[in-house]
Short mmCIF file of C-alpha atoms and ligand atoms in Angstrom, two decimals:
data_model
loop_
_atom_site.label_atom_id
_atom_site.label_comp_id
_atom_site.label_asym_id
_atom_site.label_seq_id
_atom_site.Cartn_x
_atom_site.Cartn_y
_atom_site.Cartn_z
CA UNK A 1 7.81 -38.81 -27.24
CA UNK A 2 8.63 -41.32 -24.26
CA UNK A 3 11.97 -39.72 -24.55
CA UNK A 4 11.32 -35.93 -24.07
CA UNK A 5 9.51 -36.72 -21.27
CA UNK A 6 12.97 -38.78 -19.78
CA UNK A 7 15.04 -35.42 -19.92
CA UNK A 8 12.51 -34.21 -17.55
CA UNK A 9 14.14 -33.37 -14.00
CA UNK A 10 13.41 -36.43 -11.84
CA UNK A 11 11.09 -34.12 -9.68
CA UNK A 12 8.70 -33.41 -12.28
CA UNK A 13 8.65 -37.15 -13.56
CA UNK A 14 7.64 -38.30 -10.41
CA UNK A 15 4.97 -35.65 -10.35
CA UNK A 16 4.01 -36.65 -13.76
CA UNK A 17 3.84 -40.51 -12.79
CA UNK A 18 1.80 -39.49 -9.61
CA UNK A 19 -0.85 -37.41 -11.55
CA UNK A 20 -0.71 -40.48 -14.38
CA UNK A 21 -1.48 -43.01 -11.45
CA UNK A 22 -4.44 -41.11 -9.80
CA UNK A 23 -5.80 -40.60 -13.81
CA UNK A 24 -5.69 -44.22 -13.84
CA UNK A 25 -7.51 -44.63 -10.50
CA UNK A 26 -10.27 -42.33 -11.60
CA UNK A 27 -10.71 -43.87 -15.44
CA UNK A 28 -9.89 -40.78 -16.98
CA UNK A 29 -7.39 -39.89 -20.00
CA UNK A 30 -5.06 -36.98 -18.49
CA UNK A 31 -2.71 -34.96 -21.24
CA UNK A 32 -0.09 -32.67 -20.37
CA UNK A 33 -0.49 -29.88 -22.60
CA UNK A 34 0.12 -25.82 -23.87
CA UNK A 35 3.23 -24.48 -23.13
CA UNK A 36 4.28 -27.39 -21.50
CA UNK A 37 4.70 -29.62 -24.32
CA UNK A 38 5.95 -26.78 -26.32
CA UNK A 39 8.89 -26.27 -24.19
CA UNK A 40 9.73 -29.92 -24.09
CA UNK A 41 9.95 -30.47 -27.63
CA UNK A 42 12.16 -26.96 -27.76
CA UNK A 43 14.43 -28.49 -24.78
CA UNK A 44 13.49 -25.17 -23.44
CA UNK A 45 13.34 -25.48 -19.27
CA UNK A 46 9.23 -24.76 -18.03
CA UNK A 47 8.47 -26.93 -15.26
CA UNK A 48 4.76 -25.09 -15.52
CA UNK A 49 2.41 -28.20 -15.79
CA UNK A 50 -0.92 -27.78 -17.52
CA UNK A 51 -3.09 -31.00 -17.43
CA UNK A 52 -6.67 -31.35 -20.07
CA UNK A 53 -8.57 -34.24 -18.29
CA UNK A 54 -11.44 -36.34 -20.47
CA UNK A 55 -13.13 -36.10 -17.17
CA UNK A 56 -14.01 -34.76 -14.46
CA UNK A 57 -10.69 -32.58 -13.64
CA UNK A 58 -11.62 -31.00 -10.07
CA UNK A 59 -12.41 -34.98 -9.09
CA UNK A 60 -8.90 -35.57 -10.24
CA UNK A 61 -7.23 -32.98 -9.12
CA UNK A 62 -9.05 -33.48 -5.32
CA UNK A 63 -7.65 -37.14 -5.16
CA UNK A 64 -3.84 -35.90 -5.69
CA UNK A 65 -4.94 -33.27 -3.08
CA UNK A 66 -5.95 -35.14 -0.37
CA UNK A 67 -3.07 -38.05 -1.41
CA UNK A 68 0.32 -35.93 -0.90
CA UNK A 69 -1.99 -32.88 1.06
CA UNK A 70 -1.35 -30.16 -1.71
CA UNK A 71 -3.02 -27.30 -1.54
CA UNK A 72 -5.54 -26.87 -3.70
CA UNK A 73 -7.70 -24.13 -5.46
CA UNK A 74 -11.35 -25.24 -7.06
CA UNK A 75 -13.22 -23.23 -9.53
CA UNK A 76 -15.53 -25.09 -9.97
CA UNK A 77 -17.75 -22.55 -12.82
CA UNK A 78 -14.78 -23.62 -15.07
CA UNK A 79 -14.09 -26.74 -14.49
CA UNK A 80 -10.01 -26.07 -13.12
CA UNK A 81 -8.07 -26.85 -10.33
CA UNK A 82 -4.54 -25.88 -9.52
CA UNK A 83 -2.44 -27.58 -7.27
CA UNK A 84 0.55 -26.74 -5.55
CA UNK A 85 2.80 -29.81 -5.53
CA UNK A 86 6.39 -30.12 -4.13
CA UNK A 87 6.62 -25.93 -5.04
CA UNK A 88 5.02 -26.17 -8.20
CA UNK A 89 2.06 -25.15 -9.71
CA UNK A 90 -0.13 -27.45 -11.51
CA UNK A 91 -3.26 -26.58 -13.78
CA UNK A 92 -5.89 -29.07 -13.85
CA UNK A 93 -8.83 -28.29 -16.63
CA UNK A 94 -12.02 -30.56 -18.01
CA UNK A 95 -10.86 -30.83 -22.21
CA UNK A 96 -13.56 -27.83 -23.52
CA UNK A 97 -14.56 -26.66 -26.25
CA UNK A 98 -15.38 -22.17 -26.86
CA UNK A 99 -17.76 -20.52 -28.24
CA UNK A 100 -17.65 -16.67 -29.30
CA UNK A 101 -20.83 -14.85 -28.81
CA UNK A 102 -19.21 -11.90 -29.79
CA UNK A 103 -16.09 -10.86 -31.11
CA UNK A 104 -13.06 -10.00 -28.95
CA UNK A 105 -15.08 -11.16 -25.52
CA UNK A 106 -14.48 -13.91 -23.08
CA UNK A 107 -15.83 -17.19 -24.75
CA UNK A 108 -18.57 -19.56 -23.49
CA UNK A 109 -16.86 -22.93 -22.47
CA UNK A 110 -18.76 -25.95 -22.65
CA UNK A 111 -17.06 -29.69 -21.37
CA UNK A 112 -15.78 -31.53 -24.64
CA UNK A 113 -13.73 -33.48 -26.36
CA UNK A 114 -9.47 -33.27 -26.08
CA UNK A 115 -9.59 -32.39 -29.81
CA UNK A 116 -11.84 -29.40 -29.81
CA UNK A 117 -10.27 -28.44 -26.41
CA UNK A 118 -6.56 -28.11 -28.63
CA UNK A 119 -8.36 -26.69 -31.60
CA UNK A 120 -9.42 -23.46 -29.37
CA UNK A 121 -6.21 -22.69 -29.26
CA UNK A 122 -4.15 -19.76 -29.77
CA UNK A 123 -1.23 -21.35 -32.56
CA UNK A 124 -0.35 -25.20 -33.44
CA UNK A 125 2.65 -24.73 -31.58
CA UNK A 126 0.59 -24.39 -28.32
CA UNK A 127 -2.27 -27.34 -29.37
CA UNK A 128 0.29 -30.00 -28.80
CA UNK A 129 -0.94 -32.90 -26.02
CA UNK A 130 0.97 -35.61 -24.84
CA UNK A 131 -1.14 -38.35 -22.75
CA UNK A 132 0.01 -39.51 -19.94
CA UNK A 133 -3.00 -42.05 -19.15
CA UNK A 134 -1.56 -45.76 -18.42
CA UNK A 135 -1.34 -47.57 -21.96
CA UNK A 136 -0.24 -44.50 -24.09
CA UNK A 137 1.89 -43.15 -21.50
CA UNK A 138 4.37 -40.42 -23.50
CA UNK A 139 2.18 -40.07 -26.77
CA UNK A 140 1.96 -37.14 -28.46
CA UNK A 141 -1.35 -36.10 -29.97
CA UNK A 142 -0.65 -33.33 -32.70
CA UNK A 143 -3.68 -32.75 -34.69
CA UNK A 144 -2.87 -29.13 -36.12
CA UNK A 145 1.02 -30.33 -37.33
CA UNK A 146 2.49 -27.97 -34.10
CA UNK A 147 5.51 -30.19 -34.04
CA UNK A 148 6.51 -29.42 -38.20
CA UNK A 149 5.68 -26.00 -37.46
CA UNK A 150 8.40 -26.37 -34.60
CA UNK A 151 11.03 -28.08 -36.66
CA UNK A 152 10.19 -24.65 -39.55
CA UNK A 153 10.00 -22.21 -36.70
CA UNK A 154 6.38 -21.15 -37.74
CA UNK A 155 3.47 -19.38 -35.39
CA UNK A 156 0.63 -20.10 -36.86
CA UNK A 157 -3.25 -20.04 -36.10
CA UNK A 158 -5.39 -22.86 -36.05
CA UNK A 159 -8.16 -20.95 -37.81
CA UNK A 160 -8.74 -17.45 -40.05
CA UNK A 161 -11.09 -15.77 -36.64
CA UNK A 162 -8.31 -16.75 -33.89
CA UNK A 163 -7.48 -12.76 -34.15
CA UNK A 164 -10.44 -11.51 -34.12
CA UNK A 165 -12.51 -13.96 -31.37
CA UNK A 166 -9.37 -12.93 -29.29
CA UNK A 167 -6.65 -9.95 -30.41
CA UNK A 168 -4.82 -10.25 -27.32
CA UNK A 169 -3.32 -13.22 -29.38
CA UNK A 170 -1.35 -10.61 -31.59
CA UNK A 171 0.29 -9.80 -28.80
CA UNK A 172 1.10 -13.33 -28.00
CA UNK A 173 2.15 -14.18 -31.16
CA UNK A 174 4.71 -11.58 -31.39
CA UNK A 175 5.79 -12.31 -27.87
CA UNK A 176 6.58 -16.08 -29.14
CA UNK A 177 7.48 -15.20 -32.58
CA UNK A 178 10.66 -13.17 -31.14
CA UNK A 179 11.35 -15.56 -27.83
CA UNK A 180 12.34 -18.26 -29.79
CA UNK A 181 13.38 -16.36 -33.01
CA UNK A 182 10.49 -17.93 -35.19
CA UNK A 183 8.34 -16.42 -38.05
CA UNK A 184 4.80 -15.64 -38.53
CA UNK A 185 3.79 -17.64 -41.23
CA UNK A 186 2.38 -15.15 -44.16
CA UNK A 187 -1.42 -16.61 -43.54
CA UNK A 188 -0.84 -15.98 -40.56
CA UNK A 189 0.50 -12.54 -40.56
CA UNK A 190 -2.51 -10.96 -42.90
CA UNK A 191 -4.30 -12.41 -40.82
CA UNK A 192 -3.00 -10.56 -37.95
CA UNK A 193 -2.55 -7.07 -40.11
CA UNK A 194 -6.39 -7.87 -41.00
CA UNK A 195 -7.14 -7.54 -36.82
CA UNK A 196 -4.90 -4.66 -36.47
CA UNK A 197 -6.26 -2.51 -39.30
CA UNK A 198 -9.74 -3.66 -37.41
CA UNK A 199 -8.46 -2.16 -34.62
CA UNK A 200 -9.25 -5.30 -32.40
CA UNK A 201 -6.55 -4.43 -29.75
CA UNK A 202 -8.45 -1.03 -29.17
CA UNK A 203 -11.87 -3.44 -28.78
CA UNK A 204 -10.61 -6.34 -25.93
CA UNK A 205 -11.13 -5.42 -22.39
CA UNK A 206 -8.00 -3.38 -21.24
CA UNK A 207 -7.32 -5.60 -18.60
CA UNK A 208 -6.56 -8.57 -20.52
CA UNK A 209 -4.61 -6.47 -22.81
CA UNK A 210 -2.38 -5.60 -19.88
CA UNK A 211 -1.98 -8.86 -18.52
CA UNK A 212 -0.47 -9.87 -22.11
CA UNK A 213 1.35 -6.13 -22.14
CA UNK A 214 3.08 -7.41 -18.89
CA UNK A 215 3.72 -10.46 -20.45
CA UNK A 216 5.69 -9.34 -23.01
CA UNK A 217 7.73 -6.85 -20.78
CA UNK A 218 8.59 -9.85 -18.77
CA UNK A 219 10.02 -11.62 -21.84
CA UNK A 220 14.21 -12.05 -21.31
CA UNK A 221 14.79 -9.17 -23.01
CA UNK A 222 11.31 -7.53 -24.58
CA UNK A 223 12.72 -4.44 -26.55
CA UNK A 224 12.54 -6.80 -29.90
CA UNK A 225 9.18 -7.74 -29.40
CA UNK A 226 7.98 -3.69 -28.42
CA UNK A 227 10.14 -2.62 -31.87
CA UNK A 228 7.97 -5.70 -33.16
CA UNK A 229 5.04 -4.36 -31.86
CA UNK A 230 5.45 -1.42 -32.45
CA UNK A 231 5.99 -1.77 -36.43
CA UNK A 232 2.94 -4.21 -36.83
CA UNK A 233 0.71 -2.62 -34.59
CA UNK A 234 1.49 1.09 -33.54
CA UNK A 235 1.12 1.68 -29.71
CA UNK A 236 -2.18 3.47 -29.90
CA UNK A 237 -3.93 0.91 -28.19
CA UNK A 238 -2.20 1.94 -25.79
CA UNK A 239 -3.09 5.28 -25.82
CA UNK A 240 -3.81 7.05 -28.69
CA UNK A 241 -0.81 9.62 -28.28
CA UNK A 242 1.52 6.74 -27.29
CA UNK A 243 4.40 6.37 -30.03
CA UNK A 244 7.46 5.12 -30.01
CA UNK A 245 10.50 6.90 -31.73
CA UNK A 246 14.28 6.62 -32.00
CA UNK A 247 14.89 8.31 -28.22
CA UNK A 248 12.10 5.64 -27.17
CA UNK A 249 13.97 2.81 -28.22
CA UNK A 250 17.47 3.78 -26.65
CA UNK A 251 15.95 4.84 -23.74
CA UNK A 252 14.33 0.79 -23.66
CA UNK A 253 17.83 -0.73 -24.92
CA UNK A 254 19.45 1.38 -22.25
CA UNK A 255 16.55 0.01 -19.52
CA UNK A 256 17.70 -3.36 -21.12
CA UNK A 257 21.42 -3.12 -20.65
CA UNK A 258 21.40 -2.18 -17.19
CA UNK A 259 18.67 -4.14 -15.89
CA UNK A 260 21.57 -6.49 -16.33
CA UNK A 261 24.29 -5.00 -15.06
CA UNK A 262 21.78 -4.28 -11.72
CA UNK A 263 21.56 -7.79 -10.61
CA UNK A 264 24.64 -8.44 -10.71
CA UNK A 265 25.69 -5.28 -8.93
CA UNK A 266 23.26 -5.27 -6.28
CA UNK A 267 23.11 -9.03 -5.91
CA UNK A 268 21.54 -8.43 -1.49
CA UNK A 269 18.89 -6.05 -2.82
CA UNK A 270 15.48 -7.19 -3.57
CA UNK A 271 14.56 -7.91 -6.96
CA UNK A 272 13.15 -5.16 -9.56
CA UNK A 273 10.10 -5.34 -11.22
CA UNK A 274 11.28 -5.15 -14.60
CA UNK A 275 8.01 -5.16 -16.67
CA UNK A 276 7.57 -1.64 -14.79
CA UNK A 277 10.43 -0.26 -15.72
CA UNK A 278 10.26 -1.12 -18.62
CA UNK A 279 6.33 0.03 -18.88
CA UNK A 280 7.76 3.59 -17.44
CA UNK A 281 10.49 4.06 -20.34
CA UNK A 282 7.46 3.27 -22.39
CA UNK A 283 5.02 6.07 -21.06
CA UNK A 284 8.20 8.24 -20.96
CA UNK A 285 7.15 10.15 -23.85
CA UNK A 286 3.50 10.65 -22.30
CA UNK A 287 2.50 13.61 -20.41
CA UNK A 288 1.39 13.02 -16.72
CA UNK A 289 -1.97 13.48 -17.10
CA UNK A 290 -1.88 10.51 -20.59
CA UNK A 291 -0.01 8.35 -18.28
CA UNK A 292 -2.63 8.95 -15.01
CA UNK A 293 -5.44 7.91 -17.84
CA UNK A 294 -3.46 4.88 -19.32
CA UNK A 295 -3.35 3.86 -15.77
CA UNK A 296 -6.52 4.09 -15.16
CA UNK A 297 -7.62 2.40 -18.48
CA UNK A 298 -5.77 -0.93 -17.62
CA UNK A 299 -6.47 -1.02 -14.27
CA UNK A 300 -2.58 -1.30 -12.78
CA UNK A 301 -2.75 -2.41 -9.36
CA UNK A 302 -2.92 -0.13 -6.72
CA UNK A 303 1.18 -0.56 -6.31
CA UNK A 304 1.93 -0.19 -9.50
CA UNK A 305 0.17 2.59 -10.75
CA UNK A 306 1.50 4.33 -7.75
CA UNK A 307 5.22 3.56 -9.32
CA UNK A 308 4.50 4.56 -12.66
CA UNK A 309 3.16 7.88 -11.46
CA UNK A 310 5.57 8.68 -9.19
CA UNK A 311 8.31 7.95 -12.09
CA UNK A 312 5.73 10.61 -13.85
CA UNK A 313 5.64 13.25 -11.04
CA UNK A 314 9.80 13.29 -10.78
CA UNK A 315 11.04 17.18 -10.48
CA UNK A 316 13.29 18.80 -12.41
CA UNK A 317 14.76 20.03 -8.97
CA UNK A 318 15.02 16.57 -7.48
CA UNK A 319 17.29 15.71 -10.86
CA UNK A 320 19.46 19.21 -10.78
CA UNK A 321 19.88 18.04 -6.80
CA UNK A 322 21.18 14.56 -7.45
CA UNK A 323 23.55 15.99 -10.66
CA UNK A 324 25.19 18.41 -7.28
CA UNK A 325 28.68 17.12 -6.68
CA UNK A 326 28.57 18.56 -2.94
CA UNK A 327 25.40 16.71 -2.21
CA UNK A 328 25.52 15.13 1.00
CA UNK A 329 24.74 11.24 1.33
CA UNK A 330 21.62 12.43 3.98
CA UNK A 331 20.45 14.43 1.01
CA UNK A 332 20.77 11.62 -1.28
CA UNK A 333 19.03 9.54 0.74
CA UNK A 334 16.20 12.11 1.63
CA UNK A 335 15.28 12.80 -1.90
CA UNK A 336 15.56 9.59 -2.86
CA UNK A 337 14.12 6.82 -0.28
CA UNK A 338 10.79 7.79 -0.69
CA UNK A 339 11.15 6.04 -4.06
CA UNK A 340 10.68 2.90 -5.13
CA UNK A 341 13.67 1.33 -6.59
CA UNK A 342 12.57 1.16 -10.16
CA UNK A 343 11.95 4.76 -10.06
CA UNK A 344 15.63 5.42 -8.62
CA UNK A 345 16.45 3.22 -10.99
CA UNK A 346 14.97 4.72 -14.23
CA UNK A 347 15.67 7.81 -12.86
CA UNK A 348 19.59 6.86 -13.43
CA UNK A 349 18.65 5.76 -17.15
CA UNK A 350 16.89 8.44 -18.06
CA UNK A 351 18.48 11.48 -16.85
CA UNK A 352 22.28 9.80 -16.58
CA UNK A 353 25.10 11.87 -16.00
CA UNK A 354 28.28 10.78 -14.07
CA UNK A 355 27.80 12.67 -11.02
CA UNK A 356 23.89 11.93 -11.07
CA UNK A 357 24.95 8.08 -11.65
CA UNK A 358 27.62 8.02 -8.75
CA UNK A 359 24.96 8.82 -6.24
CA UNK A 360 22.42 6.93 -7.02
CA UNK A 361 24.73 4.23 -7.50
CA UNK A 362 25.95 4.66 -3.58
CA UNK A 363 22.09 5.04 -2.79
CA UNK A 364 22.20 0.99 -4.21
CA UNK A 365 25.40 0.70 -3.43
CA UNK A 366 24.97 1.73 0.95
CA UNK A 367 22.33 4.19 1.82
CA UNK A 368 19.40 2.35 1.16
CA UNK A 369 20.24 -0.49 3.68
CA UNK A 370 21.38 1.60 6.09
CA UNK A 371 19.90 1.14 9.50
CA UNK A 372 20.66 2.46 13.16
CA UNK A 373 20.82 0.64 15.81
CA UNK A 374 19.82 2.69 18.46
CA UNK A 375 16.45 1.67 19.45
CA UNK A 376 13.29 3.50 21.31
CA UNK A 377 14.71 1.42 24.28
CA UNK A 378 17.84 2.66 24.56
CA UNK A 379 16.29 6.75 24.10
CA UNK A 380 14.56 5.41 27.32
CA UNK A 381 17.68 4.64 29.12
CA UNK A 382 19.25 7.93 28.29
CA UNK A 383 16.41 9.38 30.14
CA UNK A 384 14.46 10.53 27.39
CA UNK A 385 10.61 10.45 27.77
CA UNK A 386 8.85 8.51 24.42
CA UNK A 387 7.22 11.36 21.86
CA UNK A 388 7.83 12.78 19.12
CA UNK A 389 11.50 13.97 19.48
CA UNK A 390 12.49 10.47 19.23
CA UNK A 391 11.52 10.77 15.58
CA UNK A 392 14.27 13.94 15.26
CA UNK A 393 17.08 12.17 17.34
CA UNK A 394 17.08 8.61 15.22
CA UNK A 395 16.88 11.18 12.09
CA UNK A 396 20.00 13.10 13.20
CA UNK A 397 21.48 9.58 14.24
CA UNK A 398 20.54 8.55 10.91
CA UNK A 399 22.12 11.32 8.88
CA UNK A 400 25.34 11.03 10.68
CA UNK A 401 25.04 7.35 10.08
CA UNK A 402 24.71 7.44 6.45
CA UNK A 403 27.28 10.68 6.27
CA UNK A 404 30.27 8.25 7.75
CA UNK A 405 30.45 10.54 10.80
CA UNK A 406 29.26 7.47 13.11
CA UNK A 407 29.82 4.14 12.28
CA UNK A 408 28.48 2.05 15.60
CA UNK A 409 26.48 1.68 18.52
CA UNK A 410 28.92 3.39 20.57
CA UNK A 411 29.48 6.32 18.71
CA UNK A 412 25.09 6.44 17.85
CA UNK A 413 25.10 6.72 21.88
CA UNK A 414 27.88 9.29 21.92
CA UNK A 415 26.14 11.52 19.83
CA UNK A 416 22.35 11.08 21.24
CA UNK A 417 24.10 12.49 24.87
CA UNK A 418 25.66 14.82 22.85
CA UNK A 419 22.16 16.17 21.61
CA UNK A 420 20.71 15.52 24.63
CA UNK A 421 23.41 17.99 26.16
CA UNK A 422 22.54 20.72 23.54
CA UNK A 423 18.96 20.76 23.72
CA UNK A 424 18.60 19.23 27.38
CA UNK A 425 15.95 16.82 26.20
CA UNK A 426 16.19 14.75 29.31
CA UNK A 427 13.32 13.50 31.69
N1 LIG B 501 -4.06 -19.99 -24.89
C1 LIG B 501 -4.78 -19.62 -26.02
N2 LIG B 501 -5.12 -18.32 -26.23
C2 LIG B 501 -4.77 -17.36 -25.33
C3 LIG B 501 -4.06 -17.72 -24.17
C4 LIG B 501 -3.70 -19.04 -23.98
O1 LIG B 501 -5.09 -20.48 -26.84
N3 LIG B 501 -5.11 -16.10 -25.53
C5 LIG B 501 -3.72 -21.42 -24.68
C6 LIG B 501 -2.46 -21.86 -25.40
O2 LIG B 501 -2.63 -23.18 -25.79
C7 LIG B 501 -1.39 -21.79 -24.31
C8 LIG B 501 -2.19 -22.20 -23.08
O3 LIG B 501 -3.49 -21.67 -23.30
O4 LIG B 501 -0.34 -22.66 -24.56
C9 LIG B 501 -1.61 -21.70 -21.80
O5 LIG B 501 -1.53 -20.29 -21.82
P1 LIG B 501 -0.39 -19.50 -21.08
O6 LIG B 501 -0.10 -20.14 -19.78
O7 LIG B 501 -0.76 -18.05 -21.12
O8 LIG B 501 0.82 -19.60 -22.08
P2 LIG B 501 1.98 -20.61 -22.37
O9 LIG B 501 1.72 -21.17 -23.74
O10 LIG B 501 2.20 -21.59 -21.29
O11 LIG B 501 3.19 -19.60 -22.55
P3 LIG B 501 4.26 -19.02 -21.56
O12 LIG B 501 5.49 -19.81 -21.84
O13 LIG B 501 4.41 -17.61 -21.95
O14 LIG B 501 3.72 -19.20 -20.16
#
């Protein structure tokens, strides 16, 4: 196993050595674990280090702290620490054990062994440990066979209730079973038929539903995991009137295509959140008011609800506007700069047409970076009293600016005496 963790990047060796070190120091075993390990053994790059301590984790994690003065976040009712570390984060948790109370709730966690802290585990392919303690520096600990089911491409559960004490797993084990092109193993899969037709998913609190919802729209490309989805699970957990048909999916390949083709496009602009657009092609068959209540059932930020609604609330009129050949770019940008960009941007999937496309593509493209740069200072100099009709005048400056008919400073000042002239707004 030595040799996996040789391919690491030098950076996150040296972290690895460091944490191995202060382990040592403190006489506990420290194992690098979850996705972590998984990734190694893929070769797939996730520099995401999650640490199980036999020990006292927070003490562990403190020492590092106060060694190379990361920052560092305690909870202490859990037993975790994370660290930030030369950029990265790093999970530091006492090896636990869970108990279920009841079905499809949080579990009780109690301090215990390494092995029944991998056996609460989602699938073998995520109970994988490798120590990093002194002596067995670079073994790999593998009690529930994760690395065959590697080699055979297999997600499998550790145990027949892993469903049920937590459905959010289905969701997970779709989500991995189409990242890396694996199967679920057929145990496995009636297993996870048995949770659906139990309707678990309709059972778990909404909010960890959507954090593993997001999840899955965050995946590289997520349509083959929602067709996935969608075919072993339905969508009514969702919301009961939530399906997804033919239209549905091109609308989500469509999403997916140009999600693609918008980076590379738009390379200055900021990045898109894609899970939302692709969680608004998903609601796109909803009516408002379904899509206001799955909103409120998942709890969506505050900022993100607000985007998915809006994307809801879009007007016929606002689309007939932007499909208007003679459309000015000021009217462009009026109707749509109030908008997030992943609205203007599903609004271009959703309702394409060439003319439609060509502005919002110059939207991207020019008008939504375009700034004056006359300032309040410079209305001052002309004269001009501050109020309100300084508002008006960087508006009209604004509108020429983004209709070509100025292009600089200069010609801004030209035109603000010119409008001074007209409607004698001096002093
Ligand atoms: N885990 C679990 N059951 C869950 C969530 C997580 O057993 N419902 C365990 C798994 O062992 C997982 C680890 O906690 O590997 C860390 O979870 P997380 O960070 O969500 O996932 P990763 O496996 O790291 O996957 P990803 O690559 O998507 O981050």
């Amino acid at each position: 196993m030595k040799h996996y963790l040789n391919k690491l990047p030098q950076d996150i060796r040296g972290i690895i050595h460091n944490i191995s070190q202060a382990a040592v120091e403190e006489r506990v075993s420290a194992y690098l674990v979850g996705g972590f390990v998984r990734d190694l053994i893929l070769g797939e790059p996730n520099f995401d280090l999650d640490l199980t301590v036999d020990g006292d984790a927070i003490k562990l994690a403190q020492n590092l702290a106060r060694k190379f003065q990361a920052r560092i976040v305690i909870h202490k009712r859990f037993g975790t620490a994370t660290l930030t570390f030369c950029h990265k984060k790093i999970d530091f948790a006492t090896s636990r054990k869970e108990c279920y109370p009841e079905s499809a709730c949080l579990p009780v966690v109690s301090p215990s062994s390494l092995k029944d802290d991998l056996a609460r585990r989602d699938f073998s392919i995520n109970a994988m440990a490798i120590e990093i303690s002194n002596k067995n520096f670079g073994r790999l600990i593998d009690h529930f066979n994760g690395k065959e089911d590697l080699d055979n491409k297999k997600i499998r559960v550790l145990h027949n209730l892993s469903f049920i004490d937590d459905p959010t797993r289905i969701l997970r084990a779709i989500r991995f079973e189409q990242r890396y092109g694996f199967n679920i193993e057929a145990n496995t899969m009636a297993l996870l038929k048995d949770a659906v037709n139990l309707s678990m998913l309709e059972v778990v609190e909404p909010q960890r539903i959507r954090d593993e919802i997001i999840l899955l729209l965050k995946e590289k490309d997520p349509v083959p995991a929602l067709k996935r989805l969608n075919s072993l699970a339905g969508l009514k957990f969702i919301h009961p009137c939530l399906k997804l048909k033919r239209a549905g999916f091109s609308l989500l390949r469509n999403v997916s295509r140009q999600i693609a083709e918008f980076s590379r496009n738009y390379p200055g602009l900021r990045r898109l959140d894609t899970w939302l657009i692709y969680f608004c092609a998903l609601v796109d068959g909803l009516s408002l008011k379904n899509s206001e209540a799955v909103c409120r059932k998942f709890v969506f930020r505050k900022g993100e609800e607000k985007r998915i609604i809006a994307y809801k609330k879009i007007k016929r009129g606002l689309i007939r506007k932007l499909c208007d050949k003679k459309i000015k770019f000021s009217g462009i940008y009026e109707l749509l700069e109030a908008q997030s960009y992943e609205v203007v941007f599903m609004v271009r999937v959703r309702f394409a047409n060439n003319v439609l496309n060509a502005n919002v593509d110059h939207f991207f493209n020019r008008l939504s970076t375009t700034r004056i740069h006359t300032s309040g200072n410079d209305l001052h100099q002309l004269g001009l009293e501050p109020g309100p009709g300084y508002q008006k005048i960087f508006k009209q400056v604004l509108d020429a600016k983004l209709n070509n008919t100025v292009k600089n400073k200069q010609e801004e000042l030209a035109l603000i005496k010119q409008l001074i002239k007209k409607h004698g707004e001096t002093k």
